[in-house]
Structure formats: C-alpha cells, structure tokens
Amino acid sequence: MAVAEVAPTVLRYRLRYLDVLVPATVIAVVVLACLVGPALFALPEPTGGDVLESYMPALSPGHLLGTDPNGNDTLSRLLHGGRSSLLVAVAVNLLGLVVGGTLGAVSGHVGGLTDTVIMRLLDVLIAFPSLVLTLAVAQSLGPSRTNTILALAFFSVPAFARIARAATLRLRELPFMVAGQLCGTPTPRILLRHVAPNIAPQLITFGMLGMGIVIVIEGALSFLGLGIPPPAPSWGNMISQGQQSLSATPSLVVWPCLTLFVTVLAFNLLGEALRARWSGR
Amino acid sequence: MTTVTRAAPTLLTSPGARLVGKRLLMAVPIVIGVSIVTFWVLNLIPGSAAQQLLGPEATPAQIQALEARLGLDRPAPVRYLAWLGGAVTGDLGTSLVSGQPVAGLLGERLAVSGELVMLAFVISLGLALPVALLAAHRPGRLFDRVSMLVSITGLSVANYVLALLLVLVFAVELALFPAIGFVPLTESVGGNLQGMALPAAAIAFPLFCFYTRFLRGDLVDQLQGEDYIVTARAKGIGPWQVLLRHAFRNSAFGLITVVGLNLGTLIGATVIIEQIFALPGIGQLMLQAINTRDFVVVQACVVLFAVVAVVANLLADLLYAVLDPRIRYGSR
C-alpha cells in the first residue's frame, strides 16, 4: 500500500515540471542549433551555392537534408533562417515588453486623461488586422530585417500595453501600492520598484506566446516577399520558394514548415504552462 | 454607494439604447484614426507613386507633370482630407494603375473574400461547439485530453503552413480538390465550393482550435466554481441539462466577444490564403496593389479591413450587452 501511494506522488512531482521542461528543452535545442550549429557541423554557406548541385535529395554526401534549386544546403539555410526568425521574434517581443509595458503601466497607474489618450491611440492600432498593417508598413519601409522588426512592433506594443495596463489596475488598490503613494514615493520610482516586478511575470508569459505569434507573422511576411529579402534565408521565404516546386520536391516545403511548427508549438506550450502556473496560485 | 433614481426607461433612454449610442460614438474616431495611420504609413513609401508608374527612365519633368495630374503634389493633410471627403460619400478614388474606380474593384472582390470568411467561420464554430461541449462534459477524460492536444497543436500551425500541407495531401497526392482555380458562385455552386474547400479549411482549423480551447476552458470554470451550477445540480437536473442550459448560456457571452475580436485576424488571414490559392479576393487585390505601389487601392483595402474588424468588435459588444443584462444595467 505504502509503495503504491508513494510512487504516484513522486511521479506526479516529476510530471509537474514536465509541462515547462519539455518545451523549454525544445526551445533551447532549436536556439542552440541555430546559433552554433552551422559552425559546429561545418555546414556550407546558406547562399551562393553551386547550381550544378541543385535539387539533391536528403542524405546526400555533405548535404544531410539535400539542396534547394540554387544548390544551397537545406540544413544550413534552415539554421541560418532560424537565426533571422528568432532574432526578429526576440527583438519584437523585447520592444513590445519595454515600450508596451511602460505605456500600459503608466496608463494604468496614472489614469485620467493620460490613460484615455494612450489607450485610445492603441485602440486604433489594435483595430488593424495585424498582418494587414505589417504588410503596409513593411512595404512602405522596404523589405529588410530591421524594417520587419519595426513593422511587427506596431502590433506587439499595443498588445503588451493592454496586458500591462490590466495587470497594473489590479495592483492599484493593494496595500503596498497605497502605502507607497502615502509615503510620497515619486511615480517613476513606484512604477519601477513596485509595479514593474509585479506585472513582469504576466508580461513574460505573454512574451512566450508572443514569440510564437511573431515567428508565424514574420514567416508570413517573408512568404509574401515583404520580410527578410532573399537570397538571405528565412523560414518564410524558404517555404515560399519551395512552394514553386511543391509537387516535384515537397521536402523543400516540408522541412521549413516542420521546423516552424515545432518551434512555435514549443513556445505556445511553454507560454500555456507558465500561464497555468501563475493563474493557479 | 450613491443611489441613482431611474426614470422609467423609454426607447431612447433605455440602458441598451444608450450603450449602443456610446459604442457607436467610440467606433467613429477609431475608424478615422485607422485611416490616418494608413495614410501616414503609405506616405512613408520611398520613391513616389509617379516614379513607380513611369518607370526608371522617366525625366523629372514627366514625374512632376504626373504628380500634378494625380494631385500628389499637394501637402499630405490636404490629400487626406480630400480622400476622407470622397470616402464618406462612397468615392474611394481611382486606381493609379488600372484607372478603374476603387469602389467598383472592391465590390467584386468583397464577395469572394466574404464567402471565404463566412465558410471558415461556419466550419470552425460548427465544429468547435460540439467538441468543446463534449470535452467539458467530462474534463480530464480521454476525449477532453485528445481535443486539447489537437487544439494546442492546431494553434501552433501557421495557416500558410497548413494551407501548403493541405495542398500537398489533398491536391497533389490524392487529387481530391483543385490546388488553385476559382469558379464563381454564379457559374457553378459545386465547383465553387470545391475550390473554396481547401482555403476555407486552412483558415478554419486554427480558428476551430482557438474557439474549442476557449469555450472548453470557460465551461469548465463555470461548472467548477459557480453557485448557480451547484443550485442547478441540487435541483436534480441532469449533467447535460446543466451543461447546455446553464453553463453554456453563460459561456456563450465570452465566446461572442472572442469571435468578434477574432474576425479581424480572420480577414487578415485571407490575404495570405488568397495568395496561395489564387482566389480573386480583397487580400489578393491588396497584395497586387502593394507590389505595384497603387496606394489608392492599398489605402482602400486596409481601411476596409479595419472597418470590418471594428464593426465586428462593435457587433460583438452590442450582442453581448443585449444578451447579458448585467452589462446592460452595469455601472459602465
């Protein structure tokens, strides 16, 4: 009896962390592979391949996943493309976290006219279907990595701001906030020392979901030719390029699709697990 | 607490009508703001539209002449006000490339995009309701777990990835549906639906996953925590009755809001899906216009997308208020 009772408890204890550990491990593997993979496995450059080596099948000598129509190594392009995707996603979410978080916290904490003005302005941005707005911005600024980040930040900032504002409003009546104000603590200090640490967990959790969203939308932009400009690889433009020979060489579409899916799934699962943890308390 | 004496509500002073008025008033500045942002963003375009239209060999004099003819030499605020004045009266200008009136172009294509969105919407909601109800009926059981696993997976599939996989399986391998090719509804209903099946499915599946997760979560919250559920159960009502008549009614409110909010994302998705399946909808028109720098058309498309999103939000808000007396009579 005793054994039967202990075993599930231990198992449950271990399982409790699996929901965070598994996706976190997958993310770590993807990030590491993209960052150090190409150097570690001495992969060929992602661009400037030999056309004579085009359309090589998977497991060819020197090309584990084969080559694309331009003779570039698919694995190398996948990993280099991942660098782009991850860099864009991290930058967009950091921008959202810092700018949006600040706007939301100020809006929620100060209230009054400031709140109304900030939130109405953000309402305008939220009213846009995000892909449509980013398409327009990306086209106006011209396709490049920096411009993709700017275009995507247009929608990450209001999203983070909304969450930061809601979280700040929940704090407002709590004793330590009231005490802080009664002591005459200046507003910037209250925001930095009292509000920021308390809303950070929710913002970071949203950031995990945001990573998935940004990777997908960046892929969409590149897919439509308005994101990372070829020949530089990104998952989106690899899918777009592979689509042209979908029936002949489906693997050129399948590999970037699969990588994109696994990465986004890991970020979503991690975000969900963290959210369940925070709301469970 | 302050006490408010309420006069007997008439049609105009009833809380419902006041709420409708208030929300409508809030929607107008948002739509105007959206059009200003669009105009501003499109004005960032390096290299003027005239340059683009005339090609790289145009002389500066030619460019200036065309700019004057198109009214592009006027300052941006003046051009915006002229555009707004036209838009209010239904005149969205003429395409810089084809010279056709934009309003007419949009009309033709709106039907295609509208049909796509409606199909995706009906499929996703039609599947999500029964699946969420079955999952919430016995939370934690096999059906619940499987449906939650499927839905988190589905949420992680980008719609363009899903679209290509659908093409690969159903069009290339099985040859059940055409990969591209649009048949107008007026020509052949069957052919039209066959062409629309894959694009609609590609948009509908992630939505189905989203709705299922949301509704199942909300239903389980209601069933576990709410007093009225305990009361209903204590009265001896069967579990399905409690779920459908009591919990679902309450959860439906949240679902309406989410559906309204989501319609914006839904029409955004049409851009890329129409591109993949070569459907002549608004999204395709917008992409073509972006590539030819026909910013009169781009402006009209973006504003149209935004107006649909704002209106969908507004409708969801209003429906919510009409159905839920707590909001109608609430403090807000």
PDB file of C-alpha atoms in Angstrom, chain B residues 116-304:
ATOM      1  CA  LEU B 116     -14.253  32.556 -47.728  1.00  0.00           C
ATOM      2  CA  VAL B 117     -14.560  34.150 -44.291  1.00  0.00           C
ATOM      3  CA  MET B 118     -18.152  33.013 -43.827  1.00  0.00           C
ATOM      4  CA  LEU B 119     -17.276  29.420 -44.790  1.00  0.00           C
ATOM      5  CA  ALA B 120     -14.291  29.355 -42.425  1.00  0.00           C
ATOM      6  CA  PHE B 121     -16.406  30.865 -39.697  1.00  0.00           C
ATOM      7  CA  VAL B 122     -19.271  28.379 -40.073  1.00  0.00           C
ATOM      8  CA  ILE B 123     -16.920  25.374 -40.249  1.00  0.00           C
ATOM      9  CA  SER B 124     -14.840  26.415 -37.237  1.00  0.00           C
ATOM     10  CA  LEU B 125     -17.747  27.350 -34.990  1.00  0.00           C
ATOM     11  CA  GLY B 126     -19.856  24.406 -36.140  1.00  0.00           C
ATOM     12  CA  LEU B 127     -17.119  22.001 -35.102  1.00  0.00           C
ATOM     13  CA  ALA B 128     -15.928  23.871 -32.025  1.00  0.00           C
ATOM     14  CA  LEU B 129     -19.291  23.938 -30.228  1.00  0.00           C
ATOM     15  CA  PRO B 130     -19.912  20.163 -30.083  1.00  0.00           C
ATOM     16  CA  VAL B 131     -16.260  19.334 -29.416  1.00  0.00           C
ATOM     17  CA  ALA B 132     -15.971  21.853 -26.563  1.00  0.00           C
ATOM     18  CA  LEU B 133     -19.255  20.676 -25.027  1.00  0.00           C
ATOM     19  CA  LEU B 134     -18.202  17.028 -25.206  1.00  0.00           C
ATOM     20  CA  ALA B 135     -14.786  17.871 -23.733  1.00  0.00           C
ATOM     21  CA  ALA B 136     -16.250  19.945 -20.908  1.00  0.00           C
ATOM     22  CA  HIS B 137     -18.830  17.274 -20.175  1.00  0.00           C
ATOM     23  CA  ARG B 138     -16.098  15.161 -18.614  1.00  0.00           C
ATOM     24  CA  PRO B 139     -12.971  17.243 -18.100  1.00  0.00           C
ATOM     25  CA  GLY B 140      -9.735  15.292 -17.809  1.00  0.00           C
ATOM     26  CA  ARG B 141     -11.117  12.252 -19.625  1.00  0.00           C
ATOM     27  CA  LEU B 142      -9.710  10.893 -22.854  1.00  0.00           C
ATOM     28  CA  PHE B 143     -11.870  12.963 -25.215  1.00  0.00           C
ATOM     29  CA  ASP B 144     -11.008  16.146 -23.355  1.00  0.00           C
ATOM     30  CA  ARG B 145      -7.286  15.412 -23.378  1.00  0.00           C
ATOM     31  CA  VAL B 146      -7.193  14.481 -27.046  1.00  0.00           C
ATOM     32  CA  SER B 147      -9.192  17.529 -28.090  1.00  0.00           C
ATOM     33  CA  MET B 148      -6.973  19.831 -26.019  1.00  0.00           C
ATOM     34  CA  LEU B 149      -3.854  18.278 -27.500  1.00  0.00           C
ATOM     35  CA  VAL B 150      -5.218  18.649 -31.026  1.00  0.00           C
ATOM     36  CA  SER B 151      -6.210  22.234 -30.383  1.00  0.00           C
ATOM     37  CA  ILE B 152      -2.876  23.410 -28.953  1.00  0.00           C
ATOM     38  CA  THR B 153      -1.180  21.713 -31.898  1.00  0.00           C
ATOM     39  CA  GLY B 154      -3.542  23.393 -34.326  1.00  0.00           C
ATOM     40  CA  LEU B 155      -2.912  26.771 -32.735  1.00  0.00           C
ATOM     41  CA  SER B 156       0.785  26.381 -33.481  1.00  0.00           C
ATOM     42  CA  VAL B 157       0.309  25.671 -37.170  1.00  0.00           C
ATOM     43  CA  ALA B 158       0.631  28.828 -39.218  1.00  0.00           C
ATOM     44  CA  ASN B 159      -2.258  28.977 -41.679  1.00  0.00           C
ATOM     45  CA  TYR B 160       0.069  29.175 -44.682  1.00  0.00           C
ATOM     46  CA  VAL B 161       1.888  26.059 -43.470  1.00  0.00           C
ATOM     47  CA  LEU B 162      -1.442  24.284 -43.080  1.00  0.00           C
ATOM     48  CA  ALA B 163      -2.575  25.501 -46.492  1.00  0.00           C
ATOM     49  CA  LEU B 164       0.508  24.080 -48.205  1.00  0.00           C
ATOM     50  CA  LEU B 165       0.202  20.782 -46.357  1.00  0.00           C
ATOM     51  CA  LEU B 166      -3.466  20.559 -47.381  1.00  0.00           C
ATOM     52  CA  VAL B 167      -2.475  21.221 -50.995  1.00  0.00           C
ATOM     53  CA  LEU B 168       0.247  18.611 -50.752  1.00  0.00           C
ATOM     54  CA  VAL B 169      -2.072  15.940 -49.360  1.00  0.00           C
ATOM     55  CA  PHE B 170      -5.468  16.664 -50.930  1.00  0.00           C
ATOM     56  CA  ALA B 171      -4.487  18.251 -54.230  1.00  0.00           C
ATOM     57  CA  VAL B 172      -1.111  16.747 -55.137  1.00  0.00           C
ATOM     58  CA  GLU B 173      -1.259  13.270 -53.575  1.00  0.00           C
ATOM     59  CA  LEU B 174      -4.972  12.444 -53.510  1.00  0.00           C
ATOM     60  CA  ALA B 175      -6.153  14.864 -56.230  1.00  0.00           C
ATOM     61  CA  LEU B 176      -9.494  15.314 -54.436  1.00  0.00           C
ATOM     62  CA  PHE B 177      -9.581  19.102 -54.635  1.00  0.00           C
ATOM     63  CA  PRO B 178      -8.044  21.591 -57.032  1.00  0.00           C
ATOM     64  CA  ALA B 179      -4.941  23.355 -55.685  1.00  0.00           C
ATOM     65  CA  ILE B 180      -5.858  26.585 -57.431  1.00  0.00           C
ATOM     66  CA  GLY B 181      -8.655  27.727 -59.660  1.00  0.00           C
ATOM     67  CA  PHE B 182     -11.604  29.816 -58.698  1.00  0.00           C
ATOM     68  CA  VAL B 183     -15.084  29.198 -60.098  1.00  0.00           C
ATOM     69  CA  PRO B 184     -17.591  31.999 -59.462  1.00  0.00           C
ATOM     70  CA  LEU B 185     -20.593  31.042 -57.380  1.00  0.00           C
ATOM     71  CA  THR B 186     -22.913  32.139 -60.182  1.00  0.00           C
ATOM     72  CA  GLU B 187     -21.290  29.696 -62.602  1.00  0.00           C
ATOM     73  CA  SER B 188     -21.335  26.506 -60.599  1.00  0.00           C
ATOM     74  CA  VAL B 189     -22.135  26.116 -56.910  1.00  0.00           C
ATOM     75  CA  GLY B 190     -20.444  22.713 -56.686  1.00  0.00           C
ATOM     76  CA  GLY B 191     -17.299  23.864 -58.484  1.00  0.00           C
ATOM     77  CA  ASN B 192     -17.152  26.970 -56.353  1.00  0.00           C
ATOM     78  CA  LEU B 193     -17.392  25.014 -53.113  1.00  0.00           C
ATOM     79  CA  GLN B 194     -14.780  22.543 -54.319  1.00  0.00           C
ATOM     80  CA  GLY B 195     -12.350  25.368 -54.995  1.00  0.00           C
ATOM     81  CA  MET B 196     -13.149  27.020 -51.672  1.00  0.00           C
ATOM     82  CA  ALA B 197     -12.857  23.841 -49.569  1.00  0.00           C
ATOM     83  CA  LEU B 198      -9.087  23.819 -49.018  1.00  0.00           C
ATOM     84  CA  PRO B 199      -8.660  27.580 -48.423  1.00  0.00           C
ATOM     85  CA  ALA B 200     -11.628  27.638 -46.044  1.00  0.00           C
ATOM     86  CA  ALA B 201     -10.258  24.624 -44.170  1.00  0.00           C
ATOM     87  CA  ALA B 202      -6.820  26.255 -43.862  1.00  0.00           C
ATOM     88  CA  ILE B 203      -8.374  29.302 -42.197  1.00  0.00           C
ATOM     89  CA  ALA B 204     -10.961  27.363 -40.223  1.00  0.00           C
ATOM     90  CA  PHE B 205      -8.743  24.808 -38.498  1.00  0.00           C
ATOM     91  CA  PRO B 206      -6.668  27.177 -36.322  1.00  0.00           C
ATOM     92  CA  LEU B 207      -9.856  29.085 -35.518  1.00  0.00           C
ATOM     93  CA  PHE B 208     -11.629  25.871 -34.559  1.00  0.00           C
ATOM     94  CA  CYS B 209      -8.756  25.093 -32.193  1.00  0.00           C
ATOM     95  CA  PHE B 210      -8.908  28.539 -30.667  1.00  0.00           C
ATOM     96  CA  TYR B 211     -12.676  28.502 -30.126  1.00  0.00           C
ATOM     97  CA  THR B 212     -12.593  24.966 -28.735  1.00  0.00           C
ATOM     98  CA  ARG B 213      -9.904  25.815 -26.187  1.00  0.00           C
ATOM     99  CA  PHE B 214     -11.628  28.986 -25.151  1.00  0.00           C
ATOM    100  CA  LEU B 215     -15.121  27.537 -24.807  1.00  0.00           C
ATOM    101  CA  ARG B 216     -13.958  24.356 -23.079  1.00  0.00           C
ATOM    102  CA  GLY B 217     -11.906  26.372 -20.565  1.00  0.00           C
ATOM    103  CA  ASP B 218     -14.752  28.743 -19.813  1.00  0.00           C
ATOM    104  CA  LEU B 219     -17.297  25.915 -19.484  1.00  0.00           C
ATOM    105  CA  VAL B 220     -15.086  24.029 -17.042  1.00  0.00           C
ATOM    106  CA  ASP B 221     -14.566  27.206 -14.991  1.00  0.00           C
ATOM    107  CA  GLN B 222     -18.320  27.733 -14.831  1.00  0.00           C
ATOM    108  CA  LEU B 223     -19.048  24.122 -13.920  1.00  0.00           C
ATOM    109  CA  GLN B 224     -16.478  24.021 -11.163  1.00  0.00           C
ATOM    110  CA  GLY B 225     -16.797  27.349  -9.475  1.00  0.00           C
ATOM    111  CA  GLU B 226     -20.243  28.857  -9.882  1.00  0.00           C
ATOM    112  CA  ASP B 227     -23.029  28.813  -7.310  1.00  0.00           C
ATOM    113  CA  TYR B 228     -25.794  28.649  -9.885  1.00  0.00           C
ATOM    114  CA  ILE B 229     -24.367  25.367 -11.150  1.00  0.00           C
ATOM    115  CA  VAL B 230     -24.452  23.936  -7.633  1.00  0.00           C
ATOM    116  CA  THR B 231     -28.059  25.121  -7.329  1.00  0.00           C
ATOM    117  CA  ALA B 232     -28.997  23.562 -10.650  1.00  0.00           C
ATOM    118  CA  ARG B 233     -27.367  20.285  -9.704  1.00  0.00           C
ATOM    119  CA  ALA B 234     -29.027  20.337  -6.279  1.00  0.00           C
ATOM    120  CA  LYS B 235     -32.384  20.658  -8.011  1.00  0.00           C
ATOM    121  CA  GLY B 236     -31.623  17.320  -9.612  1.00  0.00           C
ATOM    122  CA  ILE B 237     -31.085  18.485 -13.189  1.00  0.00           C
ATOM    123  CA  GLY B 238     -29.106  16.054 -15.333  1.00  0.00           C
ATOM    124  CA  PRO B 239     -25.466  16.806 -16.224  1.00  0.00           C
ATOM    125  CA  TRP B 240     -26.212  17.554 -19.899  1.00  0.00           C
ATOM    126  CA  GLN B 241     -29.026  19.908 -18.969  1.00  0.00           C
ATOM    127  CA  VAL B 242     -26.712  21.747 -16.549  1.00  0.00           C
ATOM    128  CA  LEU B 243     -24.044  21.970 -19.211  1.00  0.00           C
ATOM    129  CA  LEU B 244     -26.281  23.122 -22.054  1.00  0.00           C
ATOM    130  CA  ARG B 245     -28.965  25.201 -20.368  1.00  0.00           C
ATOM    131  CA  HIS B 246     -26.891  26.754 -17.599  1.00  0.00           C
ATOM    132  CA  ALA B 247     -23.131  26.718 -18.151  1.00  0.00           C
ATOM    133  CA  PHE B 248     -23.198  27.085 -21.944  1.00  0.00           C
ATOM    134  CA  ARG B 249     -25.554  30.046 -21.810  1.00  0.00           C
ATOM    135  CA  ASN B 250     -23.105  31.882 -19.608  1.00  0.00           C
ATOM    136  CA  SER B 251     -20.008  30.829 -21.546  1.00  0.00           C
ATOM    137  CA  ALA B 252     -21.615  31.878 -24.821  1.00  0.00           C
ATOM    138  CA  PHE B 253     -21.164  35.534 -23.819  1.00  0.00           C
ATOM    139  CA  GLY B 254     -17.407  35.200 -23.635  1.00  0.00           C
ATOM    140  CA  LEU B 255     -17.375  33.255 -26.879  1.00  0.00           C
ATOM    141  CA  ILE B 256     -19.236  36.046 -28.675  1.00  0.00           C
ATOM    142  CA  THR B 257     -16.594  38.578 -27.633  1.00  0.00           C
ATOM    143  CA  VAL B 258     -13.776  36.294 -28.707  1.00  0.00           C
ATOM    144  CA  VAL B 259     -15.430  35.609 -32.052  1.00  0.00           C
ATOM    145  CA  GLY B 260     -15.876  39.337 -32.622  1.00  0.00           C
ATOM    146  CA  LEU B 261     -12.274  40.088 -31.736  1.00  0.00           C
ATOM    147  CA  ASN B 262     -11.130  37.240 -33.907  1.00  0.00           C
ATOM    148  CA  LEU B 263     -12.879  38.363 -37.051  1.00  0.00           C
ATOM    149  CA  GLY B 264     -10.082  40.884 -37.532  1.00  0.00           C
ATOM    150  CA  THR B 265      -7.456  38.131 -37.513  1.00  0.00           C
ATOM    151  CA  LEU B 266      -9.691  36.053 -39.732  1.00  0.00           C
ATOM    152  CA  ILE B 267      -9.838  38.636 -42.506  1.00  0.00           C
ATOM    153  CA  GLY B 268      -6.094  39.231 -42.125  1.00  0.00           C
ATOM    154  CA  ALA B 269      -5.609  35.522 -42.809  1.00  0.00           C
ATOM    155  CA  THR B 270      -7.459  35.826 -46.118  1.00  0.00           C
ATOM    156  CA  VAL B 271      -4.568  37.894 -47.540  1.00  0.00           C
ATOM    157  CA  ILE B 272      -2.092  35.057 -47.460  1.00  0.00           C
ATOM    158  CA  ILE B 273      -4.579  32.260 -48.141  1.00  0.00           C
ATOM    159  CA  GLU B 274      -5.989  34.016 -51.210  1.00  0.00           C
ATOM    160  CA  GLN B 275      -2.440  34.417 -52.445  1.00  0.00           C
ATOM    161  CA  ILE B 276      -1.675  30.694 -52.066  1.00  0.00           C
ATOM    162  CA  PHE B 277      -4.895  29.504 -53.713  1.00  0.00           C
ATOM    163  CA  ALA B 278      -5.068  32.317 -56.309  1.00  0.00           C
ATOM    164  CA  LEU B 279      -8.526  33.449 -55.180  1.00  0.00           C
ATOM    165  CA  PRO B 280      -9.574  36.840 -56.588  1.00  0.00           C
ATOM    166  CA  GLY B 281     -10.461  38.417 -53.220  1.00  0.00           C
ATOM    167  CA  ILE B 282      -9.637  41.631 -51.384  1.00  0.00           C
ATOM    168  CA  GLY B 283      -6.404  40.207 -49.973  1.00  0.00           C
ATOM    169  CA  GLN B 284      -5.077  39.368 -53.420  1.00  0.00           C
ATOM    170  CA  LEU B 285      -6.085  42.814 -54.669  1.00  0.00           C
ATOM    171  CA  MET B 286      -4.219  44.411 -51.781  1.00  0.00           C
ATOM    172  CA  LEU B 287      -1.032  42.418 -52.394  1.00  0.00           C
ATOM    173  CA  GLN B 288      -1.099  43.236 -56.087  1.00  0.00           C
ATOM    174  CA  ALA B 289      -1.635  46.895 -55.266  1.00  0.00           C
ATOM    175  CA  ILE B 290       1.241  46.811 -52.756  1.00  0.00           C
ATOM    176  CA  ASN B 291       3.549  45.401 -55.400  1.00  0.00           C
ATOM    177  CA  THR B 292       2.529  47.983 -58.000  1.00  0.00           C
ATOM    178  CA  ARG B 293       2.570  50.811 -55.416  1.00  0.00           C
ATOM    179  CA  ASP B 294      -1.043  51.574 -56.225  1.00  0.00           C
ATOM    180  CA  PHE B 295      -1.517  53.180 -52.853  1.00  0.00           C
ATOM    181  CA  VAL B 296      -5.027  54.423 -53.576  1.00  0.00           C
ATOM    182  CA  VAL B 297      -6.119  50.792 -53.749  1.00  0.00           C
ATOM    183  CA  VAL B 298      -3.947  49.763 -50.772  1.00  0.00           C
ATOM    184  CA  GLN B 299      -5.424  52.545 -48.679  1.00  0.00           C
ATOM    185  CA  ALA B 300      -8.975  51.463 -49.529  1.00  0.00           C
ATOM    186  CA  CYS B 301      -8.212  47.794 -48.763  1.00  0.00           C
ATOM    187  CA  VAL B 302      -6.522  48.471 -45.419  1.00  0.00           C
ATOM    188  CA  VAL B 303      -9.292  50.797 -44.282  1.00  0.00           C
ATOM    189  CA  LEU B 304     -11.881  48.253 -45.393  1.00  0.00           C
TER     190      LEU B 304
END
